[in-house]
Tab-separated table of C-alpha atoms in Angstrom:
chain	number	residue	atom	x	y	z
Z	1	MET	CA	-0.056	-0.235	-0.169
Z	2	PHE	CA	1.909	3.531	-0.734
Z	3	ARG	CA	2.016	5.997	1.843
Z	4	PRO	CA	4.733	8.976	0.929
Z	5	TYR	CA	6.782	9.959	3.355
Z	6	ILE	CA	4.281	12.057	5.801
Z	7	LYS	CA	2.131	9.159	6.243
Z	8	ARG	CA	5.165	6.501	7.185
Z	9	THR	CA	4.790	5.817	11.181
Z	10	GLN	CA	9.019	5.307	10.801
Z	11	VAL	CA	9.394	8.989	9.476
Z	12	LEU	CA	6.544	10.247	11.450
Z	13	VAL	CA	7.993	9.270	15.018
Z	14	SER	CA	12.150	9.931	13.314
Z	15	ILE	CA	10.594	13.829	13.100
Z	16	ALA	CA	9.579	13.740	16.707
Z	17	VAL	CA	12.407	12.095	18.018
Z	18	PHE	CA	14.495	14.699	16.435
Z	19	ASN	CA	12.281	17.702	16.938
Z	20	LEU	CA	12.343	16.348	20.558
Z	21	ILE	CA	16.599	16.098	21.218
Z	22	LEU	CA	16.625	19.865	19.142
Z	23	VAL	CA	14.218	21.267	22.318
Z	24	TYR	CA	16.549	19.380	24.854
Z	25	ILE	CA	18.956	21.414	23.426
Z	26	VAL	CA	17.579	24.387	23.188
Z	27	HIS	CA	15.865	24.005	26.712
Z	28	THR	CA	19.141	23.188	27.968
Z	29	SER	CA	21.476	25.765	25.890
Z	30	HIS	CA	23.028	28.880	27.592
Z	31	GLU	CA	26.322	31.627	26.719
Z	32	PHE	CA	27.952	33.611	29.198
Z	33	LYS	CA	28.125	37.377	28.387
Z	34	PRO	CA	31.356	39.050	29.927
Z	35	GLU	CA	30.939	42.493	31.009
Z	36	LYS	CA	33.086	45.203	30.536
Z	37	ASN	CA	36.333	45.115	30.958
Z	38	TYR	CA	35.785	41.295	31.866
Z	39	ASP	CA	39.363	40.444	30.713
Z	40	LEU	CA	40.891	43.094	33.520
Z	41	LYS	CA	38.397	41.928	36.078
Z	42	VAL	CA	39.790	38.655	36.053
Z	43	HIS	CA	43.541	39.547	35.677
Z	44	ALA	CA	43.018	41.575	39.264
Z	45	SER	CA	41.726	38.477	40.797
Z	46	GLN	CA	44.211	36.430	39.592
Z	47	ILE	CA	47.242	39.463	41.294
Z	48	MET	CA	45.267	39.482	44.382
Z	49	GLU	CA	45.296	35.554	44.781
Z	50	GLU	CA	48.715	35.563	43.723
Z	51	ALA	CA	49.499	38.166	46.438
Z	52	LEU	CA	47.384	36.098	49.113
Z	53	SER	CA	49.649	33.376	48.436
Z	54	TYR	CA	52.544	34.978	50.266
Z	55	THR	CA	50.981	36.389	53.325
Z	56	TYR	CA	48.968	32.527	53.529
Z	57	ALA	CA	52.613	31.491	53.635
Z	58	HIS	CA	54.337	34.299	56.581
Z	59	PHE	CA	51.364	34.216	58.487
Z	60	LYS	CA	51.436	29.939	58.265
Z	61	GLU	CA	55.396	30.657	59.712
Z	62	VAL	CA	55.183	33.329	62.330
Z	63	ILE	CA	51.350	33.321	63.376
Z	64	ASN	CA	50.205	29.606	62.737
Z	65	ASP	CA	46.515	30.258	64.375
Z	66	SER	CA	44.781	27.055	63.954
Z	67	LEU	CA	41.629	28.884	64.391
Z	68	ALA	CA	41.750	31.291	62.210
Z	69	LEU	CA	43.720	29.272	59.627
Z	70	GLU	CA	40.884	27.095	59.533
Z	71	LEU	CA	38.300	29.696	59.063
Z	72	ASP	CA	40.158	31.423	56.266
Z	73	ILE	CA	38.034	30.042	53.902
Z	74	PHE	CA	40.294	31.938	51.175
Z	75	LYS	CA	43.718	30.771	52.418
Z	76	SER	CA	44.849	34.655	52.855
Z	77	GLY	CA	46.374	34.167	55.885
Z	78	LEU	CA	44.280	37.714	57.007
Z	79	ILE	CA	42.568	36.629	59.300
Z	80	GLY	CA	42.775	38.468	63.100
Z	81	VAL	CA	41.758	38.074	66.096
Z	82	ASP	CA	38.481	38.721	68.221
Z	83	SER	CA	38.749	42.503	70.442
Z	84	THR	CA	39.380	40.657	73.913
Z	85	ASP	CA	42.526	39.075	72.213
Z	86	SER	CA	44.293	41.960	70.714
Z	87	LYS	CA	45.372	45.090	72.747
Z	88	MET	CA	45.638	47.267	70.086
Z	89	THR	CA	42.275	46.588	68.351
Z	90	THR	CA	40.288	50.123	67.906
Z	91	LYS	CA	36.757	48.955	67.284
Z	92	SER	CA	34.473	45.337	67.101
Z	93	GLY	CA	34.433	44.155	63.868
Z	94	ILE	CA	32.017	41.404	61.511
Z	95	LEU	CA	33.834	38.055	61.075
Z	96	GLN	CA	32.193	37.853	57.705
Z	97	SER	CA	32.978	40.780	56.231
Z	98	LYS	CA	36.274	40.380	56.829
Z	99	LEU	CA	36.255	36.956	55.203
Z	100	SER	CA	34.590	38.189	52.215
Z	101	THR	CA	36.769	40.719	51.462
Z	102	THR	CA	39.610	38.157	51.413
Z	103	ASN	CA	38.383	36.492	48.120
Z	104	PRO	CA	40.471	37.354	45.648
Z	105	ASP	CA	37.193	38.462	43.355
Z	106	PHE	CA	37.287	41.575	45.195
Z	107	ALA	CA	39.633	42.974	43.268
Z	108	ALA	CA	37.436	43.393	39.999
Z	109	LEU	CA	34.624	44.674	42.320
Z	110	TYR	CA	37.678	47.673	42.053
Z	111	ILE	CA	38.240	47.795	38.415
Z	112	ASP	CA	33.931	48.120	38.595
Z	113	TYR	CA	33.614	51.380	40.173
Z	114	PHE	CA	36.701	52.266	37.620
Z	115	SER	CA	34.947	51.358	34.451
Z	116	GLN	CA	31.996	53.517	36.043
Z	117	ILE	CA	34.137	56.457	36.618
Z	118	ASP	CA	35.843	56.457	33.014
Z	119	ASP	CA	32.194	56.359	31.610
Z	120	SER	CA	31.070	58.767	33.425
Z	121	LEU	CA	34.423	61.149	33.540
Z	122	GLY	CA	36.684	60.347	30.755
Z	123	THR	CA	39.169	58.866	33.132
Z	124	ALA	CA	41.722	56.250	32.092
Z	125	LEU	CA	41.509	53.952	35.396
Z	126	THR	CA	40.270	51.047	32.820
Z	127	ASP	CA	43.283	51.507	30.677
Z	128	PRO	CA	46.341	50.444	31.341
Z	129	LYS	CA	48.275	52.265	28.433
Z	130	ILE	CA	48.048	55.045	30.675
Z	131	GLN	CA	48.539	55.753	34.259
Z	132	ASP	CA	46.206	57.409	36.034
Z	133	THR	CA	46.712	58.561	39.834
Z	134	ILE	CA	43.982	58.091	42.730
Z	135	ALA	CA	44.949	59.140	46.895
Z	136	VAL	CA	43.947	55.953	48.674
Z	137	SER	CA	43.200	56.368	52.497
Z	138	LEU	CA	43.684	52.251	54.182
Z	139	THR	CA	43.553	51.026	57.657
Z	140	GLY	CA	44.227	48.115	59.694
Z	141	SER	CA	40.521	46.643	59.617
Z	142	PHE	CA	39.932	45.009	56.462
Z	143	PRO	CA	43.748	44.253	54.796
Z	144	GLY	CA	41.172	42.047	52.170
Z	145	ALA	CA	40.036	44.969	50.587
Z	146	ASN	CA	43.335	46.793	51.070
Z	147	ILE	CA	44.986	43.886	48.854
Z	148	ALA	CA	42.154	43.851	46.420
Z	149	LEU	CA	42.224	46.747	45.273
Z	150	LEU	CA	45.992	47.545	44.901
Z	151	SER	CA	45.513	44.265	42.714
Z	152	ALA	CA	43.149	46.299	41.028
Z	153	CYS	CA	46.094	49.541	40.667
Z	154	LYS	CA	48.617	47.178	39.138
Z	155	ALA	CA	46.065	45.303	36.833
Z	156	SER	CA	44.495	48.520	35.341
Z	157	ASN	CA	48.072	50.359	35.846
Z	158	VAL	CA	46.933	53.107	38.342
Z	159	TYR	CA	49.417	54.499	41.290
Z	160	PRO	CA	47.560	54.910	44.267
Z	161	VAL	CA	49.268	57.484	46.651
Z	162	ILE	CA	48.692	55.893	50.116
Z	163	ILE	CA	48.344	57.049	53.730
Z	164	SER	CA	47.535	54.229	56.202
Z	165	SER	CA	46.573	53.599	58.954
Z	166	MET	CA	47.892	51.165	62.075
Z	167	GLY	CA	44.280	51.039	63.346
Z	168	SER	CA	42.053	47.817	63.253
Z	169	SER	CA	38.717	46.613	64.409
Z	170	SER	CA	38.467	42.939	65.135
Z	171	TYR	CA	39.390	40.098	62.698
Z	172	GLY	CA	41.399	43.131	60.806
Z	173	ALA	CA	44.986	43.100	60.651
Z	174	ASN	CA	44.922	43.557	64.903
Z	175	ARG	CA	47.844	41.536	65.650
Z	176	LEU	CA	50.958	43.108	67.070
Z	177	GLU	CA	53.225	40.463	65.427
Z	178	MET	CA	51.227	41.406	62.184
Z	179	THR	CA	49.617	44.855	61.537
Z	180	TRP	CA	48.532	46.134	58.091
Z	181	ILE	CA	52.336	47.693	57.678
Z	182	ASP	CA	53.518	44.623	57.742
Z	183	ILE	CA	51.282	42.643	55.301
Z	184	GLU	CA	52.065	45.951	53.159
Z	185	ASN	CA	56.046	44.828	52.954
Z	186	ILE	CA	56.077	41.014	52.433
Z	187	LEU	CA	54.410	42.543	49.763
Z	188	PHE	CA	56.028	45.357	48.478
Z	189	ASP	CA	58.731	44.797	45.633
Z	190	LYS	CA	57.017	41.011	45.324
Z	191	MET	CA	53.417	42.429	44.322
Z	192	PHE	CA	53.639	46.018	43.740
Z	193	ASN	CA	56.100	47.981	43.844
Z	194	TYR	CA	54.019	50.818	46.178
Z	195	LYS	CA	53.625	50.928	50.083
Z	196	SER	CA	52.322	53.794	52.073
Z	197	VAL	CA	53.773	57.077	51.435
Z	198	ALA	CA	52.738	58.058	55.468
Z	199	VAL	CA	51.446	56.429	58.630
Z	200	SER	CA	49.365	57.299	61.284
Z	201	LEU	CA	47.862	55.201	64.528
Z	202	GLY	CA	44.616	55.485	63.716
Z	203	GLY	CA	41.917	55.342	65.853
Z	204	ASP	CA	39.902	58.324	67.821
Z	205	ASN	CA	40.761	61.760	66.430
Z	206	ASP	CA	43.765	59.818	64.231
Z	207	ILE	CA	45.791	59.157	67.509
Z	208	ALA	CA	44.405	55.916	68.562
Z	209	GLU	CA	43.377	57.620	72.217
Z	210	GLU	CA	41.087	54.428	72.913
Z	211	LEU	CA	44.608	52.026	72.887
Z	212	SER	CA	46.681	52.044	76.290
Z	213	SER	CA	49.731	53.756	75.801
Z	214	ASP	CA	51.864	50.310	76.034
Z	215	ILE	CA	50.369	49.450	73.209
Z	216	ILE	CA	50.431	53.292	71.068
Z	217	ARG	CA	54.607	53.319	71.923
Z	218	LYS	CA	54.838	50.302	70.072
Z	219	LEU	CA	52.777	50.829	67.330
Z	220	THR	CA	54.900	54.101	67.232
Z	221	GLU	CA	58.175	51.876	67.237
Z	222	LYS	CA	57.031	49.515	64.700
Z	223	ILE	CA	55.891	52.628	61.906
Z	224	LYS	CA	59.135	54.600	62.813
Z	225	LYS	CA	61.371	51.556	62.680
Z	226	GLN	CA	59.987	50.139	58.869
Z	227	ASP	CA	61.000	54.632	57.951
Z	228	TYR	CA	57.317	55.386	57.164
Z	229	GLN	CA	56.690	59.291	57.610
Z	230	PHE	CA	55.116	59.555	60.504
Z	231	ILE	CA	51.325	61.311	60.929
Z	232	ASN	CA	51.184	61.980	64.854
Z	233	LYS	CA	49.192	65.503	65.280
Z	234	ILE	CA	47.557	66.428	68.157
Z	235	SER	CA	43.987	67.313	66.996
Z	236	LEU	CA	42.404	65.683	64.145
Z	237	SER	CA	41.900	68.622	62.410
Z	238	GLU	CA	45.766	69.060	61.609
Z	239	SER	CA	46.224	64.810	60.769
Z	240	ILE	CA	43.474	65.714	58.160
Z	241	GLN	CA	45.643	69.280	57.487
Z	242	LYS	CA	48.635	67.280	57.129
Z	243	ARG	CA	46.992	63.789	55.226
Z	244	MET	CA	45.900	66.698	52.239
Z	245	ASP	CA	49.844	68.471	52.449
Z	246	ILE	CA	51.117	65.005	51.566
Z	247	TYR	CA	48.449	64.222	48.683
Z	248	ASP	CA	48.821	67.371	46.957
Z	249	SER	CA	52.794	67.187	47.099
Z	250	TYR	CA	52.452	63.930	45.535
Z	251	SER	CA	49.758	64.626	42.716
Z	252	LYS	CA	47.235	67.697	41.745
Z	253	ASN	CA	45.481	65.165	39.322
Z	254	TYR	CA	43.927	62.818	41.415
Z	255	LYS	CA	40.902	61.232	39.494
Z	256	ALA	CA	39.914	59.590	42.456
Z	257	TYR	CA	40.005	59.022	46.079
Z	258	ILE	CA	39.253	55.039	47.904
Z	259	ASN	CA	38.629	55.601	51.285
Z	260	ILE	CA	38.789	51.762	52.912
Z	261	GLY	CA	37.386	51.413	56.397
Z	262	GLY	CA	36.642	54.051	58.870
Z	263	SER	CA	39.008	56.234	59.228
Z	264	ALA	CA	38.142	59.521	61.225
Z	265	SER	CA	40.576	61.411	59.272
Z	266	SER	CA	38.967	60.307	55.839
Z	267	LEU	CA	34.838	60.026	56.613
Z	268	GLY	CA	34.505	62.378	60.077
Z	269	ASN	CA	32.617	60.877	62.593
Z	270	GLU	CA	29.683	58.266	63.338
Z	271	ILE	CA	27.481	60.644	62.060
Z	272	LEU	CA	28.683	62.892	59.147
Z	273	SER	CA	30.814	59.275	57.603
Z	274	GLN	CA	27.070	58.174	56.474
Z	275	VAL	CA	26.446	61.121	54.179
Z	276	PHE	CA	28.781	59.107	51.874
Z	277	LEU	CA	27.105	55.971	51.051
Z	278	PRO	CA	29.043	52.437	50.601
Z	279	GLY	CA	30.352	52.549	47.121
Z	280	LEU	CA	30.555	54.835	44.514
Z	281	ASN	CA	30.096	58.281	45.129
Z	282	PHE	CA	30.033	60.980	42.674
Z	283	HIS	CA	28.674	63.687	44.774
Z	284	LYS	CA	27.576	63.191	48.788
Z	285	ASP	CA	24.172	62.557	49.810
Z	286	PHE	CA	22.402	65.583	49.351
Z	287	GLU	CA	19.480	64.171	50.991
Z	288	MET	CA	21.651	62.426	54.234
Z	289	SER	CA	23.492	65.222	54.565
Z	290	ASN	CA	20.572	67.131	55.323
Z	291	VAL	CA	18.704	65.067	58.034
Z	292	ILE	CA	22.347	64.645	59.383
Z	293	ASP	CA	22.182	68.212	59.494
Z	294	GLU	CA	18.791	68.709	61.408
Z	295	GLU	CA	20.307	65.130	64.079
Z	296	ILE	CA	23.643	67.304	64.873
Z	297	ILE	CA	21.139	70.344	66.246
Z	298	GLU	CA	18.734	68.109	67.785
Z	299	THR	CA	21.907	66.109	69.488
Z	300	ASN	CA	23.679	69.448	70.094
Z	301	THR	CA	26.857	66.947	69.324
Z	302	THR	CA	30.372	68.313	70.446
Z	303	TYR	CA	31.889	67.423	67.292
Z	304	ASP	CA	34.003	70.202	65.669
Z	305	LEU	CA	31.516	71.334	62.441
Z	306	SER	CA	34.972	73.183	60.657
Z	307	ILE	CA	36.831	69.488	60.530
Z	308	ASN	CA	35.881	68.906	57.014
Z	309	PRO	CA	37.666	65.716	56.271
Z	310	ILE	CA	39.502	64.802	53.648
Z	311	VAL	CA	36.380	62.311	51.783
Z	312	TYR	CA	34.479	66.005	51.815
Z	313	ARG	CA	37.711	68.148	50.043
Z	314	PHE	CA	37.884	65.843	47.668
Z	315	GLU	CA	34.122	65.646	46.560
Z	316	SER	CA	34.316	69.110	46.558
Z	317	LYS	CA	36.304	69.338	43.852
Z	318	ASN	CA	34.306	67.039	41.812
Z	319	ILE	CA	36.445	64.242	42.586
Z	320	PRO	CA	34.886	60.881	42.871
Z	321	VAL	CA	34.850	58.487	46.155
Z	322	ILE	CA	34.658	55.028	46.463
Z	323	ASN	CA	33.810	54.204	49.984
Z	324	ILE	CA	34.611	51.040	50.525
Z	325	LYS	CA	32.241	49.755	53.881
Z	326	ASN	CA	29.126	47.635	55.588
Z	327	ILE	CA	30.698	45.271	53.064
Z	328	ASN	CA	27.811	42.791	53.323
Z	329	LYS	CA	25.739	45.570	51.615
Z	330	LEU	CA	28.847	45.945	49.218
Z	331	CYS	CA	28.760	42.129	48.408
Z	332	MET	CA	24.724	41.863	48.148
Z	333	GLU	CA	24.891	45.284	45.311
Z	334	ASN	CA	27.842	44.014	43.250
Z	335	HIS	CA	26.560	39.940	43.059
Z	336	LEU	CA	29.597	38.920	45.349
Z	337	PRO	CA	29.526	36.285	48.207
Z	338	TYR	CA	29.110	37.269	51.553
Z	339	LEU	CA	27.614	34.322	53.630
Z	340	GLU	CA	27.702	31.089	51.357
Z	341	ILE	CA	31.522	32.437	50.202
Z	342	ASP	CA	32.614	28.417	50.970
Z	343	SER	CA	30.679	27.480	47.540
Z	344	TYR	CA	31.441	30.432	45.650
Z	345	ASP	CA	33.700	29.944	41.951
Z	346	PHE	CA	35.959	32.486	41.166
Z	347	HIS	CA	34.780	34.765	38.358
Z	348	THR	CA	31.457	33.660	37.620
Z	349	SER	CA	29.600	36.243	39.586
Z	350	GLU	CA	27.401	38.728	37.642
Z	351	LEU	CA	30.060	40.974	38.541
Z	352	PHE	CA	32.635	38.685	35.847
Z	353	GLY	CA	29.132	38.470	33.300
Z	354	VAL	CA	25.353	37.609	33.447
Z	355	ILE	CA	24.280	33.360	32.367
Z	356	VAL	CA	21.448	33.834	28.966
Z	357	LYS	CA	19.298	30.960	28.611
Z	358	HIS	CA	18.272	30.312	25.460
Z	359	PRO	CA	20.498	32.248	23.241
Z	360	LEU	CA	19.162	33.075	19.734
Z	361	ARG	CA	22.633	31.492	18.573
Z	362	VAL	CA	20.992	28.327	19.207
Z	363	VAL	CA	17.370	29.103	18.969
Z	364	TRP	CA	17.918	29.692	15.232
Z	365	PRO	CA	19.689	27.113	14.017
Z	366	CYS	CA	17.248	24.892	15.945
Z	367	PHE	CA	14.244	26.062	15.003
Z	368	ILE	CA	15.353	26.513	11.083
Z	369	ILE	CA	16.311	22.632	10.669
Z	370	SER	CA	13.343	21.964	12.747
Z	371	LEU	CA	11.612	23.606	9.653
Z	372	LEU	CA	14.048	22.524	7.086
Z	373	ILE	CA	12.982	19.382	7.867
Z	374	LEU	CA	9.180	19.641	8.303
Z	375	VAL	CA	9.621	21.298	4.341
Z	376	TRP	CA	11.520	18.505	3.222
Z	377	VAL	CA	9.082	15.860	4.504
Z	378	VAL	CA	5.915	18.387	2.925
Z	379	PHE	CA	8.125	18.745	-0.824
Z	380	SER	CA	8.978	15.196	-0.856
Z	381	SER	CA	5.952	13.433	0.492
Z	382	ILE	CA	4.173	15.923	-2.443
Z	383	LYS	CA	6.720	14.688	-5.204
Z	384	GLN	CA	5.869	11.384	-4.437
Z	385	VAL	CA	1.964	12.318	-4.406
Z	386	ASN	CA	2.690	13.391	-8.265
Z	387	LYS	CA	4.856	10.676	-9.621
Z	388	LYS	CA	2.333	8.153	-8.172
Z	389	MET	CA	-0.509	9.979	-9.503
Z	390	GLU	CA	0.897	10.184	-13.026
Z	391	GLU	CA	1.732	6.183	-12.633
Z	392	ILE	CA	-2.060	5.618	-11.979
Z	393	GLU	CA	-2.869	7.711	-14.886
Z	394	ASN	CA	-0.470	6.065	-17.512
Z	395	ASP	CA	-1.929	2.366	-15.907
Z	396	SER	CA	-5.033	3.852	-16.907
Z	397	ILE	CA	-4.797	5.058	-20.783
Z	398	VAL	CA	-2.605	1.911	-21.700
């Protein structure tokens, strides 16, 4: 019995099976769409990963704290101790925030901020062929975030003029044997060709008023022994002015100001520091500024309003501010892990790119193949039917 292709069971079953395979291919298909400066972000992350191998090796050799090593998921050697176990801790801190900033991919966050500044202001922070200069304030509170910045600078050929403070919140660089300047010197020459041009004690009024005189003496000796320019002014306003004088002596053309941690000289007191939100700020938050003005009046704060923190001074010159604080918020907004860091795969977050499901480069070929098969079956069947009709007509004539 004559049956064209379109009526043959085995042909129809084969077509159905083949189309199901095509549907499965489309359903499971995906592609990675990289974000801008993807290669630069990966490079910065890789530089940080290499830098952490040095700090981790030093930590195991000099400190070898079994509890810290157990907590240190990214093998950074940067996890400090609780405030109860350190006499140089300036304030309490959150362990998870310190762990999150030791993720090598945290370096990519700075590249992303640099890219946004380039797009808005026409700078060249993400062009390794051109060297731009940035002003930087570091503290011991987030050594991971500090190294992430240095890694981003190396990857993008940005020169940082760095002023650091020794003070650290808990779980940061709050061991006397491994302060931030110790960590910085471990990496100097091995990884980076720049380090702090000046150092202060940090903490309250930038002279660590909350620490004991014995600890202040030891920190001071460490700063002087390592031949840093020591910022040790009587008042906070003098300390701020000294820092600005140092910044001005190195450059008059900064492309950004980066603050990491809660330095009083950089951000001001707890009230004023709220004007600059976590992350990239092209201007201060004017709405928050108005609220804070009212709060200062209502609480009759004793804070000297004539003190103009460094972050305000750079903002007044229309220099963008990258403010690294509130790490949980930064991680959440920029698709970096905060709580589930132990299951994180490098370079896979949306900071690097997005997974596009059912990409058109897969959907269209599958659709065309399916359509061509259908067209072939239809036209082949029509051709068969026409041929059969001709045979019947010829037979009837005979």
